[in-house]
PDB file of C-alpha atoms in Angstrom:
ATOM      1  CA  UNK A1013       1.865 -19.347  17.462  1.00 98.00           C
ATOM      2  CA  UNK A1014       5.248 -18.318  18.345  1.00 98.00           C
ATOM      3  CA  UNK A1015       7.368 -14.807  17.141  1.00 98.00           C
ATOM      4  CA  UNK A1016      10.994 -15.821  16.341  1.00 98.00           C
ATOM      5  CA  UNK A1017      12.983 -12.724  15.895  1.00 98.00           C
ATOM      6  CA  UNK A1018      16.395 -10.920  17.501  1.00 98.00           C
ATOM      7  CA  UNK A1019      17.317  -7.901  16.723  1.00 97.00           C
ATOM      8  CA  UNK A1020      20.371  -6.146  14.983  1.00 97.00           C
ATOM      9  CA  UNK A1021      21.858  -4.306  18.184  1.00 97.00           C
ATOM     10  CA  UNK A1022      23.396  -0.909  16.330  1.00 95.00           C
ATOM     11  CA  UNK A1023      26.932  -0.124  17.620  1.00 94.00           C
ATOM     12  CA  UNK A1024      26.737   2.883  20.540  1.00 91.00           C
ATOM     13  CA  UNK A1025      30.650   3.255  19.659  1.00 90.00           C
ATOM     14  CA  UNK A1026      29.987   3.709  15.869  1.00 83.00           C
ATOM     15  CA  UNK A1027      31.616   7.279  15.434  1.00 82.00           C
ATOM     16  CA  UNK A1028      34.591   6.639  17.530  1.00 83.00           C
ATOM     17  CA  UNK A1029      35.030   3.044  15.792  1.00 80.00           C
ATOM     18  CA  UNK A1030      34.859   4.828  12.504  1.00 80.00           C
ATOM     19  CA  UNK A1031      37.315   7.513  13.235  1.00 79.00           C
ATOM     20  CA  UNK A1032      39.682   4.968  14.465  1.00 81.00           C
ATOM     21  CA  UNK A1033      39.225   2.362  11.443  1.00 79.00           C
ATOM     22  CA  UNK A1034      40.809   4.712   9.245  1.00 77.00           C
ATOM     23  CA  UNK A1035      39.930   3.593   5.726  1.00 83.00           C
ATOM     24  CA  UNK A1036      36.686   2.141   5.660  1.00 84.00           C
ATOM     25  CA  UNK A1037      35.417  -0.859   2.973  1.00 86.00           C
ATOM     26  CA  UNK A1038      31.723  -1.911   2.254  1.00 84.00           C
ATOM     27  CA  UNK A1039      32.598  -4.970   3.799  1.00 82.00           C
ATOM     28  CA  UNK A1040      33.510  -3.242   7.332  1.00 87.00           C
ATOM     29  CA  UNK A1041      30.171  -1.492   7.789  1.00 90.00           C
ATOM     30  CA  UNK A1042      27.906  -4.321   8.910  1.00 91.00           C
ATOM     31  CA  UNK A1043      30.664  -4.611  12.091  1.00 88.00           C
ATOM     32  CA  UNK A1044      30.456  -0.912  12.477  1.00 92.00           C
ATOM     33  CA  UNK A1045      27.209   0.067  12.047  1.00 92.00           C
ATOM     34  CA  UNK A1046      26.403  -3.110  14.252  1.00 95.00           C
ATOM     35  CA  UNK A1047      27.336  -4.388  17.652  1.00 95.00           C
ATOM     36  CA  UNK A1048      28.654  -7.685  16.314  1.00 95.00           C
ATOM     37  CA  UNK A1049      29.946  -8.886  19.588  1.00 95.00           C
ATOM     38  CA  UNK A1050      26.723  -8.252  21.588  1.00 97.00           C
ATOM     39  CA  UNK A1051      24.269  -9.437  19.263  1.00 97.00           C
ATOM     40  CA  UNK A1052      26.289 -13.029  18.874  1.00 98.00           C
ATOM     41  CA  UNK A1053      26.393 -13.245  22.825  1.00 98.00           C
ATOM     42  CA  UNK A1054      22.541 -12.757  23.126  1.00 98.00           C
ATOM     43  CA  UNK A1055      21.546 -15.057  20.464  1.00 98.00           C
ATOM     44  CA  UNK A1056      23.868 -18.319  21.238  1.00 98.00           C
ATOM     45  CA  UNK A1057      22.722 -17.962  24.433  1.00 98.00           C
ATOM     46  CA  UNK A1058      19.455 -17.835  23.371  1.00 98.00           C
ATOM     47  CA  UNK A1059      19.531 -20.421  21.364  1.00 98.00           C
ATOM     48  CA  UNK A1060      21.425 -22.833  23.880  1.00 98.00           C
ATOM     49  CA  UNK A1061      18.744 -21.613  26.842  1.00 97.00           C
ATOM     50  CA  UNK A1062      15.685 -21.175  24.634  1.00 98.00           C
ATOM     51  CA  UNK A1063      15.665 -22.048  20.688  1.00 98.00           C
ATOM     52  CA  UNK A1064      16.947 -25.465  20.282  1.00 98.00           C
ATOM     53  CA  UNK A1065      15.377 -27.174  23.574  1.00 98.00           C
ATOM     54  CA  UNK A1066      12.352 -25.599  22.434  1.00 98.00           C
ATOM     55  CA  UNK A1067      12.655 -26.738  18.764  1.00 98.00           C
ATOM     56  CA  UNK A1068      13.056 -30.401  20.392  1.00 98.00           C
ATOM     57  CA  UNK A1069      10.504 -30.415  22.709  1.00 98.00           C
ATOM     58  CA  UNK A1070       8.362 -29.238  19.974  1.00 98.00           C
ATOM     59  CA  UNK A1071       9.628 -32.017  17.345  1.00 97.00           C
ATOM     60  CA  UNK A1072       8.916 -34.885  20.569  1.00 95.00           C
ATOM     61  CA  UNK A1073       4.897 -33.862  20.564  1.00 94.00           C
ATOM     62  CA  UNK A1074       4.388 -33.619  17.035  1.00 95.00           C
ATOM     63  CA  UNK A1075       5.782 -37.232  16.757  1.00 93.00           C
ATOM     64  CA  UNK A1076       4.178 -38.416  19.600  1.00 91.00           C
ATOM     65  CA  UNK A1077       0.941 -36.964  18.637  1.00 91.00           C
ATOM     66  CA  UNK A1078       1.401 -37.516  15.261  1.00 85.00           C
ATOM     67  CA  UNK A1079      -1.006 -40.941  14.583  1.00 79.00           C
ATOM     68  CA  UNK A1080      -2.939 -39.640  17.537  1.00 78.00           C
ATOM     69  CA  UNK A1081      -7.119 -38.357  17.098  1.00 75.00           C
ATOM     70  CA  UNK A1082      -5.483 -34.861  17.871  1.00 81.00           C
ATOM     71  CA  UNK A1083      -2.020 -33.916  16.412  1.00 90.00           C
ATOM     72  CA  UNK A1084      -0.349 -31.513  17.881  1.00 94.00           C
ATOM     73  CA  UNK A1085       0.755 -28.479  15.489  1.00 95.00           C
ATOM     74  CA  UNK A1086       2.195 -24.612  15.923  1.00 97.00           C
ATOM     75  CA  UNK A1087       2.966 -22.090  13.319  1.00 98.00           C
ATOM     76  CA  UNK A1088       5.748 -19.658  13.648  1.00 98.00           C
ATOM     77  CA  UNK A1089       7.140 -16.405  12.430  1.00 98.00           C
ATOM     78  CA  UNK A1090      10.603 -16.446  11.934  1.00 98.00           C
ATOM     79  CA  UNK A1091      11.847 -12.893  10.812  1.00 98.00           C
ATOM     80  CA  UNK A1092      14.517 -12.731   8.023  1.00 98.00           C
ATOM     81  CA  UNK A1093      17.052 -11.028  10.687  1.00 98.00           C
ATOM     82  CA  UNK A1094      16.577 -13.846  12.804  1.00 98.00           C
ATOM     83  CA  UNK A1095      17.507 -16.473   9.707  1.00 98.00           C
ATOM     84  CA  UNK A1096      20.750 -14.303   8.871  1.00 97.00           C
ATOM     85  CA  UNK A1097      21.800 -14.428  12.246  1.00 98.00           C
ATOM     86  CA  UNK A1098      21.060 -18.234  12.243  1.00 98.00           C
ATOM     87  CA  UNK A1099      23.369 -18.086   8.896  1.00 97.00           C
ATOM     88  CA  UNK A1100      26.031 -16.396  10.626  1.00 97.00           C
ATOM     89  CA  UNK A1101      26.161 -18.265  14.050  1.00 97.00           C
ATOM     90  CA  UNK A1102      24.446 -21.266  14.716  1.00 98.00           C
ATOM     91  CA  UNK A1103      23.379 -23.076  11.275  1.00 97.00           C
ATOM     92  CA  UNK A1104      22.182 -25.865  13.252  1.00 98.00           C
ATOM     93  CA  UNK A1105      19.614 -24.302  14.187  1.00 98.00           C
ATOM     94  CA  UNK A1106      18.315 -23.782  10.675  1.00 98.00           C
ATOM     95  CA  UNK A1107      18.406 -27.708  10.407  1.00 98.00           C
ATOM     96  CA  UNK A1108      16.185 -27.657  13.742  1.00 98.00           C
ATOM     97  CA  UNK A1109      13.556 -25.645  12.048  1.00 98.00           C
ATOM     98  CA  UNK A1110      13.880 -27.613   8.931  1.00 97.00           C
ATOM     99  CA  UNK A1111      13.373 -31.113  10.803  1.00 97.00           C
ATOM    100  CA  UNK A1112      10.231 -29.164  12.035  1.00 97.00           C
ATOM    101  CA  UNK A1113       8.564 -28.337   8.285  1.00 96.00           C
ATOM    102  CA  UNK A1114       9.099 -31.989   7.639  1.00 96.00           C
ATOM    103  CA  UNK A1115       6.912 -33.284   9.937  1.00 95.00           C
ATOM    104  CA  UNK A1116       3.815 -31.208   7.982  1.00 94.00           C
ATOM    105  CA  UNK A1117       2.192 -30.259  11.343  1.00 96.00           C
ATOM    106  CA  UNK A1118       4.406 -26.729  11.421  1.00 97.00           C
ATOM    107  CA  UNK A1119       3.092 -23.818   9.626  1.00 97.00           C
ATOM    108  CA  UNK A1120       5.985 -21.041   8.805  1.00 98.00           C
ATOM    109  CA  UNK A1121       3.871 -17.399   8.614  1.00 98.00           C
ATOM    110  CA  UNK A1122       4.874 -14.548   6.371  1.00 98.00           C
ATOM    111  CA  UNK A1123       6.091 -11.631   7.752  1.00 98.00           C
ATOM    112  CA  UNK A1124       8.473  -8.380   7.224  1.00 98.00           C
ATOM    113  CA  UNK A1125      11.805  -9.431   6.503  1.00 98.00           C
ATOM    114  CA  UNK A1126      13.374  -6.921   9.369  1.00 98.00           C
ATOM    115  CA  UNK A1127      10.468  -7.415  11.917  1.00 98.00           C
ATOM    116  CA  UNK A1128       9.443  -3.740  10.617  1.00 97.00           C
ATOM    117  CA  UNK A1129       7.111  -1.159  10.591  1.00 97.00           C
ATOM    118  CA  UNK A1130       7.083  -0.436   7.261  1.00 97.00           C
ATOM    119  CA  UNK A1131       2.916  -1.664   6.723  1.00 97.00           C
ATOM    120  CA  UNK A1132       2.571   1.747   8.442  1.00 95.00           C
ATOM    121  CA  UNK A1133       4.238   4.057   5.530  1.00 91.00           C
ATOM    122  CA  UNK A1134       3.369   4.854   1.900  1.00 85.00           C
ATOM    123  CA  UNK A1135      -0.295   4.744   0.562  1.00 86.00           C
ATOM    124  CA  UNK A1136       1.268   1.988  -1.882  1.00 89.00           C
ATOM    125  CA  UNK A1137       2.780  -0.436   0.865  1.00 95.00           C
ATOM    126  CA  UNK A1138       5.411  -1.067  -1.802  1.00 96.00           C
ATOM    127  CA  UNK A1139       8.373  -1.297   1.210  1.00 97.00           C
ATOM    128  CA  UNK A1140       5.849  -3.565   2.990  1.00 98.00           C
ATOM    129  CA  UNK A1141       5.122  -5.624   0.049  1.00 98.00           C
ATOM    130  CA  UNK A1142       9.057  -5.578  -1.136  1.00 98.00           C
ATOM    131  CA  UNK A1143      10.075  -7.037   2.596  1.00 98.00           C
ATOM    132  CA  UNK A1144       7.154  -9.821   2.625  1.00 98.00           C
ATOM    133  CA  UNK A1145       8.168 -11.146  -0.538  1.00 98.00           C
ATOM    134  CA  UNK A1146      12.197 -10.807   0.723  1.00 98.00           C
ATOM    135  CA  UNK A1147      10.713 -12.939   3.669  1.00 98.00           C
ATOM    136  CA  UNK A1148       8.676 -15.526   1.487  1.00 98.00           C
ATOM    137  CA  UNK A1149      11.775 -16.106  -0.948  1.00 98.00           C
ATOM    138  CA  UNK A1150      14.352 -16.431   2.392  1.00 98.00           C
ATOM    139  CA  UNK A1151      11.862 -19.290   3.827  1.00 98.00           C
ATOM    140  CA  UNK A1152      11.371 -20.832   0.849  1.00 97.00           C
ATOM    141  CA  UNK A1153      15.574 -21.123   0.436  1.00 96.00           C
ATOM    142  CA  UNK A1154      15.918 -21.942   4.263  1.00 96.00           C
ATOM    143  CA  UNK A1155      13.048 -24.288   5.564  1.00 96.00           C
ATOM    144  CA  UNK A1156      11.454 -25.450   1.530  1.00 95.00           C
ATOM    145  CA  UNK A1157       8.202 -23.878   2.990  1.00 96.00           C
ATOM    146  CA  UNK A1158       5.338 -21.659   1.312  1.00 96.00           C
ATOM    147  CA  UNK A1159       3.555 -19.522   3.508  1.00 97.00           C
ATOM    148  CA  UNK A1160      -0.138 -19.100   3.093  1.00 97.00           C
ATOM    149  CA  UNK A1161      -0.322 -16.825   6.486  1.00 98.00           C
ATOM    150  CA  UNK A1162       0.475 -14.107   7.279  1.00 98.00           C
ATOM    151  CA  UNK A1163       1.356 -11.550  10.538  1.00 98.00           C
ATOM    152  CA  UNK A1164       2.522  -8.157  10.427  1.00 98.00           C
ATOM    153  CA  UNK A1165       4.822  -7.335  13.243  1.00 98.00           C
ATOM    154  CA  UNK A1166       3.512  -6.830  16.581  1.00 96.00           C
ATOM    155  CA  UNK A1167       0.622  -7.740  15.025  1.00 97.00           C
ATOM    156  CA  UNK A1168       0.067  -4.449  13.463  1.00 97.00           C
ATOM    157  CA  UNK A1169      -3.711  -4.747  11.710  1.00 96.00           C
ATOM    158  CA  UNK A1170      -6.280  -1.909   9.989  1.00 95.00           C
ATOM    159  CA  UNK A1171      -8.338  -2.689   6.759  1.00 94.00           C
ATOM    160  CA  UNK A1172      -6.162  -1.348   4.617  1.00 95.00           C
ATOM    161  CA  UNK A1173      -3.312  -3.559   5.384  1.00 97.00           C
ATOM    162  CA  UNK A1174      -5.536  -6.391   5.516  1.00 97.00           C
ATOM    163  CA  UNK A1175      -6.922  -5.637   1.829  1.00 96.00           C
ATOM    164  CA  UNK A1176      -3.056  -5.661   1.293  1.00 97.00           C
ATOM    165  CA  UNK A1177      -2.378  -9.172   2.295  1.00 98.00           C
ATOM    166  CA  UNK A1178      -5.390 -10.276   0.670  1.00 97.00           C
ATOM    167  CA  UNK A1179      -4.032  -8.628  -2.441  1.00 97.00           C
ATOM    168  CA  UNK A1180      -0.577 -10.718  -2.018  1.00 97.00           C
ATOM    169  CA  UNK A1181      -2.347 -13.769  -2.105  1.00 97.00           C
ATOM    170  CA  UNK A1182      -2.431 -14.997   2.036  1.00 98.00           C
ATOM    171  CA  UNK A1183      -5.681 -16.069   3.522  1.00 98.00           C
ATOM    172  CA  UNK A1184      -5.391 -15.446   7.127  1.00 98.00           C
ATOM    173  CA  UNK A1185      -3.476 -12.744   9.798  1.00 98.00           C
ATOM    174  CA  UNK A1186      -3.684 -12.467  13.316  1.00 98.00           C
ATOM    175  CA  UNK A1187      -3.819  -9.027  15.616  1.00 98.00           C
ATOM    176  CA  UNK A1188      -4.329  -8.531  19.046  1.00 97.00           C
ATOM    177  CA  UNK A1189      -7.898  -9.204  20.797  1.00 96.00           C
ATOM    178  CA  UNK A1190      -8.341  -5.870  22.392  1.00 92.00           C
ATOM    179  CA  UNK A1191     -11.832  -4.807  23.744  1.00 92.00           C
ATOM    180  CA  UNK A1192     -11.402  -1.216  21.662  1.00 89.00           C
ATOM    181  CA  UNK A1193     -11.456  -3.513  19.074  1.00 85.00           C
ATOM    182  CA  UNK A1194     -13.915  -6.079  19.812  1.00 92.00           C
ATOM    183  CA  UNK A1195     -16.340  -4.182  21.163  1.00 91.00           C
ATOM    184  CA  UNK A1196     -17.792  -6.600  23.410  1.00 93.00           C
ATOM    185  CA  UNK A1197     -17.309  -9.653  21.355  1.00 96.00           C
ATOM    186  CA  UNK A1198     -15.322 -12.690  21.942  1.00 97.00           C
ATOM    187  CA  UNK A1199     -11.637 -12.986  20.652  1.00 97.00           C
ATOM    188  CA  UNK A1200     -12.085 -16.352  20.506  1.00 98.00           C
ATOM    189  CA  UNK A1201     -13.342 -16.870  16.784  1.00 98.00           C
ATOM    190  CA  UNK A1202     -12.834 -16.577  13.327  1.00 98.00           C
ATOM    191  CA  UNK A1203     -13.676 -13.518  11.855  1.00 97.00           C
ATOM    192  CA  UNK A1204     -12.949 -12.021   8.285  1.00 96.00           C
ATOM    193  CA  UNK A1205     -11.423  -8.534   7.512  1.00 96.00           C
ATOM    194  CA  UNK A1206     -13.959  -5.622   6.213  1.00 93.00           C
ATOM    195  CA  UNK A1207     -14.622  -6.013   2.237  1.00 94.00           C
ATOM    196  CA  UNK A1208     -12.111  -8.763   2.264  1.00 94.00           C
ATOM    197  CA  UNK A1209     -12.324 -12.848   2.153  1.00 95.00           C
ATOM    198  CA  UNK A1210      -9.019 -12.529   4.468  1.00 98.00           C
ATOM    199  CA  UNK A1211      -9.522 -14.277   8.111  1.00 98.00           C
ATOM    200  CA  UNK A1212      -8.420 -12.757  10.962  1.00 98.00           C
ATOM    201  CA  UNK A1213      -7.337 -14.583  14.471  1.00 98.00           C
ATOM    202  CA  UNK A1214      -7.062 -12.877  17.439  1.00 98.00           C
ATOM    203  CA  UNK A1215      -5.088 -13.168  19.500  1.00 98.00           C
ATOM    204  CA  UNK A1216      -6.067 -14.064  22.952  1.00 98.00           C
ATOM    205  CA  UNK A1217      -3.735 -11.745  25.311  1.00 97.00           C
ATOM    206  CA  UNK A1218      -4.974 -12.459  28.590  1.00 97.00           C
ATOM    207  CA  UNK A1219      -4.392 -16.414  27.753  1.00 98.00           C
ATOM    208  CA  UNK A1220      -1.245 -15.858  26.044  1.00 98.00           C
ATOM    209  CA  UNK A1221       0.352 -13.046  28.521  1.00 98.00           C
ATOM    210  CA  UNK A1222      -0.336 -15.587  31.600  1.00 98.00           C
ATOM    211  CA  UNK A1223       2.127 -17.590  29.792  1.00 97.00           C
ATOM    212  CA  UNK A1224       4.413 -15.054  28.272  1.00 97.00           C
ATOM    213  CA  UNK A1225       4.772 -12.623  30.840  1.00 97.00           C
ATOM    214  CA  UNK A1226       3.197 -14.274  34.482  1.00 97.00           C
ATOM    215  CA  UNK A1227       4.757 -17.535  34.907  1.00 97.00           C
ATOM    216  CA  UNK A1228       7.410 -16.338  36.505  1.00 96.00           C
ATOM    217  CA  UNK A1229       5.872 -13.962  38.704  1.00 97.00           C
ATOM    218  CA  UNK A1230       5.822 -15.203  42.125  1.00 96.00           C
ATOM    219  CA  UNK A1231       3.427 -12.695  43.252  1.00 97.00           C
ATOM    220  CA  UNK A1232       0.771 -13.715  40.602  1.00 97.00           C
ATOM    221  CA  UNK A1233      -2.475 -15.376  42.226  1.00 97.00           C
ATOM    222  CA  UNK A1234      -1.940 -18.220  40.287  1.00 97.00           C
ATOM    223  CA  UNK A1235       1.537 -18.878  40.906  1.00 97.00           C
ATOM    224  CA  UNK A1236       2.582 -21.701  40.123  1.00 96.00           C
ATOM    225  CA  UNK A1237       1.234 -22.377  36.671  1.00 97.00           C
ATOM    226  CA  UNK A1238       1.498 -25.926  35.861  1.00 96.00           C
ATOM    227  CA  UNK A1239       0.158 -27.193  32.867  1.00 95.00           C
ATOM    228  CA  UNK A1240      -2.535 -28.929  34.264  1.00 96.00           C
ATOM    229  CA  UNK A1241      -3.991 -25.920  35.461  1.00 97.00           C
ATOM    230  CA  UNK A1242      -3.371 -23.985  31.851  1.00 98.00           C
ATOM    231  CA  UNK A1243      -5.242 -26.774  30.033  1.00 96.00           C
ATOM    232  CA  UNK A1244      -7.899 -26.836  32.465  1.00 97.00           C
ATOM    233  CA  UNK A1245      -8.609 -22.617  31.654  1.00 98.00           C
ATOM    234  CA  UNK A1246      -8.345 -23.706  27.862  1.00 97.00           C
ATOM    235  CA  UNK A1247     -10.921 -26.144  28.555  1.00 96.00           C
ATOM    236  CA  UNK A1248     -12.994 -23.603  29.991  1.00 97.00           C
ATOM    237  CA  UNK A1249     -12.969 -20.884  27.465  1.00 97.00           C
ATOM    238  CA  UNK A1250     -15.926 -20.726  24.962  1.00 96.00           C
ATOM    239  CA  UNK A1251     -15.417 -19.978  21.456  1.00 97.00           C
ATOM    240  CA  UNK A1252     -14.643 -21.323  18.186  1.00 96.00           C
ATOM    241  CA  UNK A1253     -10.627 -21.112  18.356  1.00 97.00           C
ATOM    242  CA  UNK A1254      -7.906 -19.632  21.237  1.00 98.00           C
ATOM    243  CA  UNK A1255      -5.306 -18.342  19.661  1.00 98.00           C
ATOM    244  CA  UNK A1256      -2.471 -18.100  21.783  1.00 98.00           C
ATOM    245  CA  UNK A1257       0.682 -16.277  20.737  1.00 98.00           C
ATOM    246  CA  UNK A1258       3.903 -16.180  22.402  1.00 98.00           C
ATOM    247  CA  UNK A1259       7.327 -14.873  21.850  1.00 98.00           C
ATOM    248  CA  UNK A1260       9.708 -18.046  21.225  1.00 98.00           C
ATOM    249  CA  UNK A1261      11.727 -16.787  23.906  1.00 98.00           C
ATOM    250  CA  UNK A1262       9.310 -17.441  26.360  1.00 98.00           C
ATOM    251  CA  UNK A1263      10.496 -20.605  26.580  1.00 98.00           C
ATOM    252  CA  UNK A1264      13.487 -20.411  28.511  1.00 97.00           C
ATOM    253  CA  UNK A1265      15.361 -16.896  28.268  1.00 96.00           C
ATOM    254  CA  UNK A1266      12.059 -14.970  29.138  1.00 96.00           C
ATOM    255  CA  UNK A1267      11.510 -17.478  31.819  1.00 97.00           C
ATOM    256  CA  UNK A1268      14.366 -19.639  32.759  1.00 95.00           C
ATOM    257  CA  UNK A1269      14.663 -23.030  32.134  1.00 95.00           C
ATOM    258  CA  UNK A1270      15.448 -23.558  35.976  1.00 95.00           C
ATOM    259  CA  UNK A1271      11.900 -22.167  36.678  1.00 95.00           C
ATOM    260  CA  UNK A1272      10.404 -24.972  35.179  1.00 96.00           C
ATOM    261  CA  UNK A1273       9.131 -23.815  31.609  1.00 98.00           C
ATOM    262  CA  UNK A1274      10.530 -26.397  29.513  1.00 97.00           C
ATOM    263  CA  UNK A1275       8.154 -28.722  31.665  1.00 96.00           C
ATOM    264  CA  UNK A1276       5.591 -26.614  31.164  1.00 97.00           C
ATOM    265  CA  UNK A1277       5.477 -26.378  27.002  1.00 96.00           C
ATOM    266  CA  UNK A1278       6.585 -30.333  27.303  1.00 92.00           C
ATOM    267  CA  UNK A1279       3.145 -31.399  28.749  1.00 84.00           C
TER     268      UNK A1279
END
């Protein structure tokens, strides 16, 4: 699973800018309330070091894979911030993602539209629920794609959220595999949420973080990691499911593409 989201930088100069602007429209506040020229830098370069050789690479398994005994297949959550900036600066990229929902081995998960914390406020959820089902209509517009999973950002998870999502009609989240909240079992199956039919994934840090954050680390123990030595771990580890999940921009502006990690997701 992968977490596609970039943030809204807010404008440090926003009082000055304001006072100097003079008369202000409703069109100039997204440019004042919102460093415009930073957040454009960081995502076209993220999406020329990271996004769209990712989306490829990606797109080349599934096809190869596709007649195989084993197709490959990922799910992602794309937040609604990330598709406006997509909108705004790189439509292409929206095409990318679209050329991956056609191949039907790429799940698109719900989430909050702005990659927020609003599951945490109101004994309703009524901002939570408002912002999923912002989310739901934006994928269905952008990608033609019905979400039937869903993860709260960060991965964000009690029982009453979960009894939430259930409520909304998903059958299946996905929060960290933590020992406080294991206690002592496995991350690596299927469980179900308390008084719900809801499934819950964990998520398998120490699996996922040897990707996400370690592969670059040179003083690691297990630097290098190559991805015959990943897949031989994987093959190791007992359980029902791994669930690995990854920010998308692990592949190539967390870790450089110089450093080898397009290799790495490519076999």
């Amino acid at each position: 699973m992968f977490e596609v989201h970039q943030p809204f930088r807010m404008n440090r100069n926003f009082h000055s800018d304001l006072l100097s602007k003079g008369k202000v429209t409703k069109k100039d506040l997204f440019d004042l309330y919102f460093d415009n020229g930073l957040n454009r830098y960081v995502f076209e370069r993220a999406a020329r070091k990271c996004y769209l050789p990712a989306n490829n690479i990606i797109l080349e398994q599934v096809e190869k894979n596709k007649d195989a005994g084993k197709p490959f297949k990922v799910a992602y959550g794309i937040s609604g911030v990330f598709l406006e900036q997509c909108e705004l600066w790189k439509p292409e990229l929206i095409e990318s993602f679209k050329l991956l929902a056609e191949t039907g081995c790429v799940e698109f998960m719900e989430e909050t539209y702005y990659h927020s914390l609003a599951s945490l406020y109101g004994a309703d959820r009524s901002e939570f629920v408002e912002q999923v089902n912002m989310h739901r209509q934006l994928v269905k517009e952008h990608l033609g794609y019905e979400p039937t999973f869903i993860e709260n950002t960060e991965l964000l998870y009690n029982n009453a959220i979960a009894k939430t999502m259930e409520g909304l009609g998903y059958k299946g989240t996905v929060t960290e595999g933590i020992e406080q909240t294991l206690n002592g079992r496995s991350p690596n199956y299927v469980y179900k949420a308390k008084d719900s039919d809801l499934r819950v994934l964990l998520r398998n840090y120490r699996l996922s973080d040897d990707m996400g954050f370690r592969f670059s680390s040179t003083s690691w123990n297990e630097y290098p990691l190559d991805a015959t030595k990943y897949a031989r771990w994987l093959a190791g580890t007992q359980g029902q499911v791994i669930t690995l999940f990854v920010d998308y921009e692990t592949f190539g502006e967390h870790h450089w593409p110089d450093g080898g990690i397009h290799e790495f997701l490519k076999f």
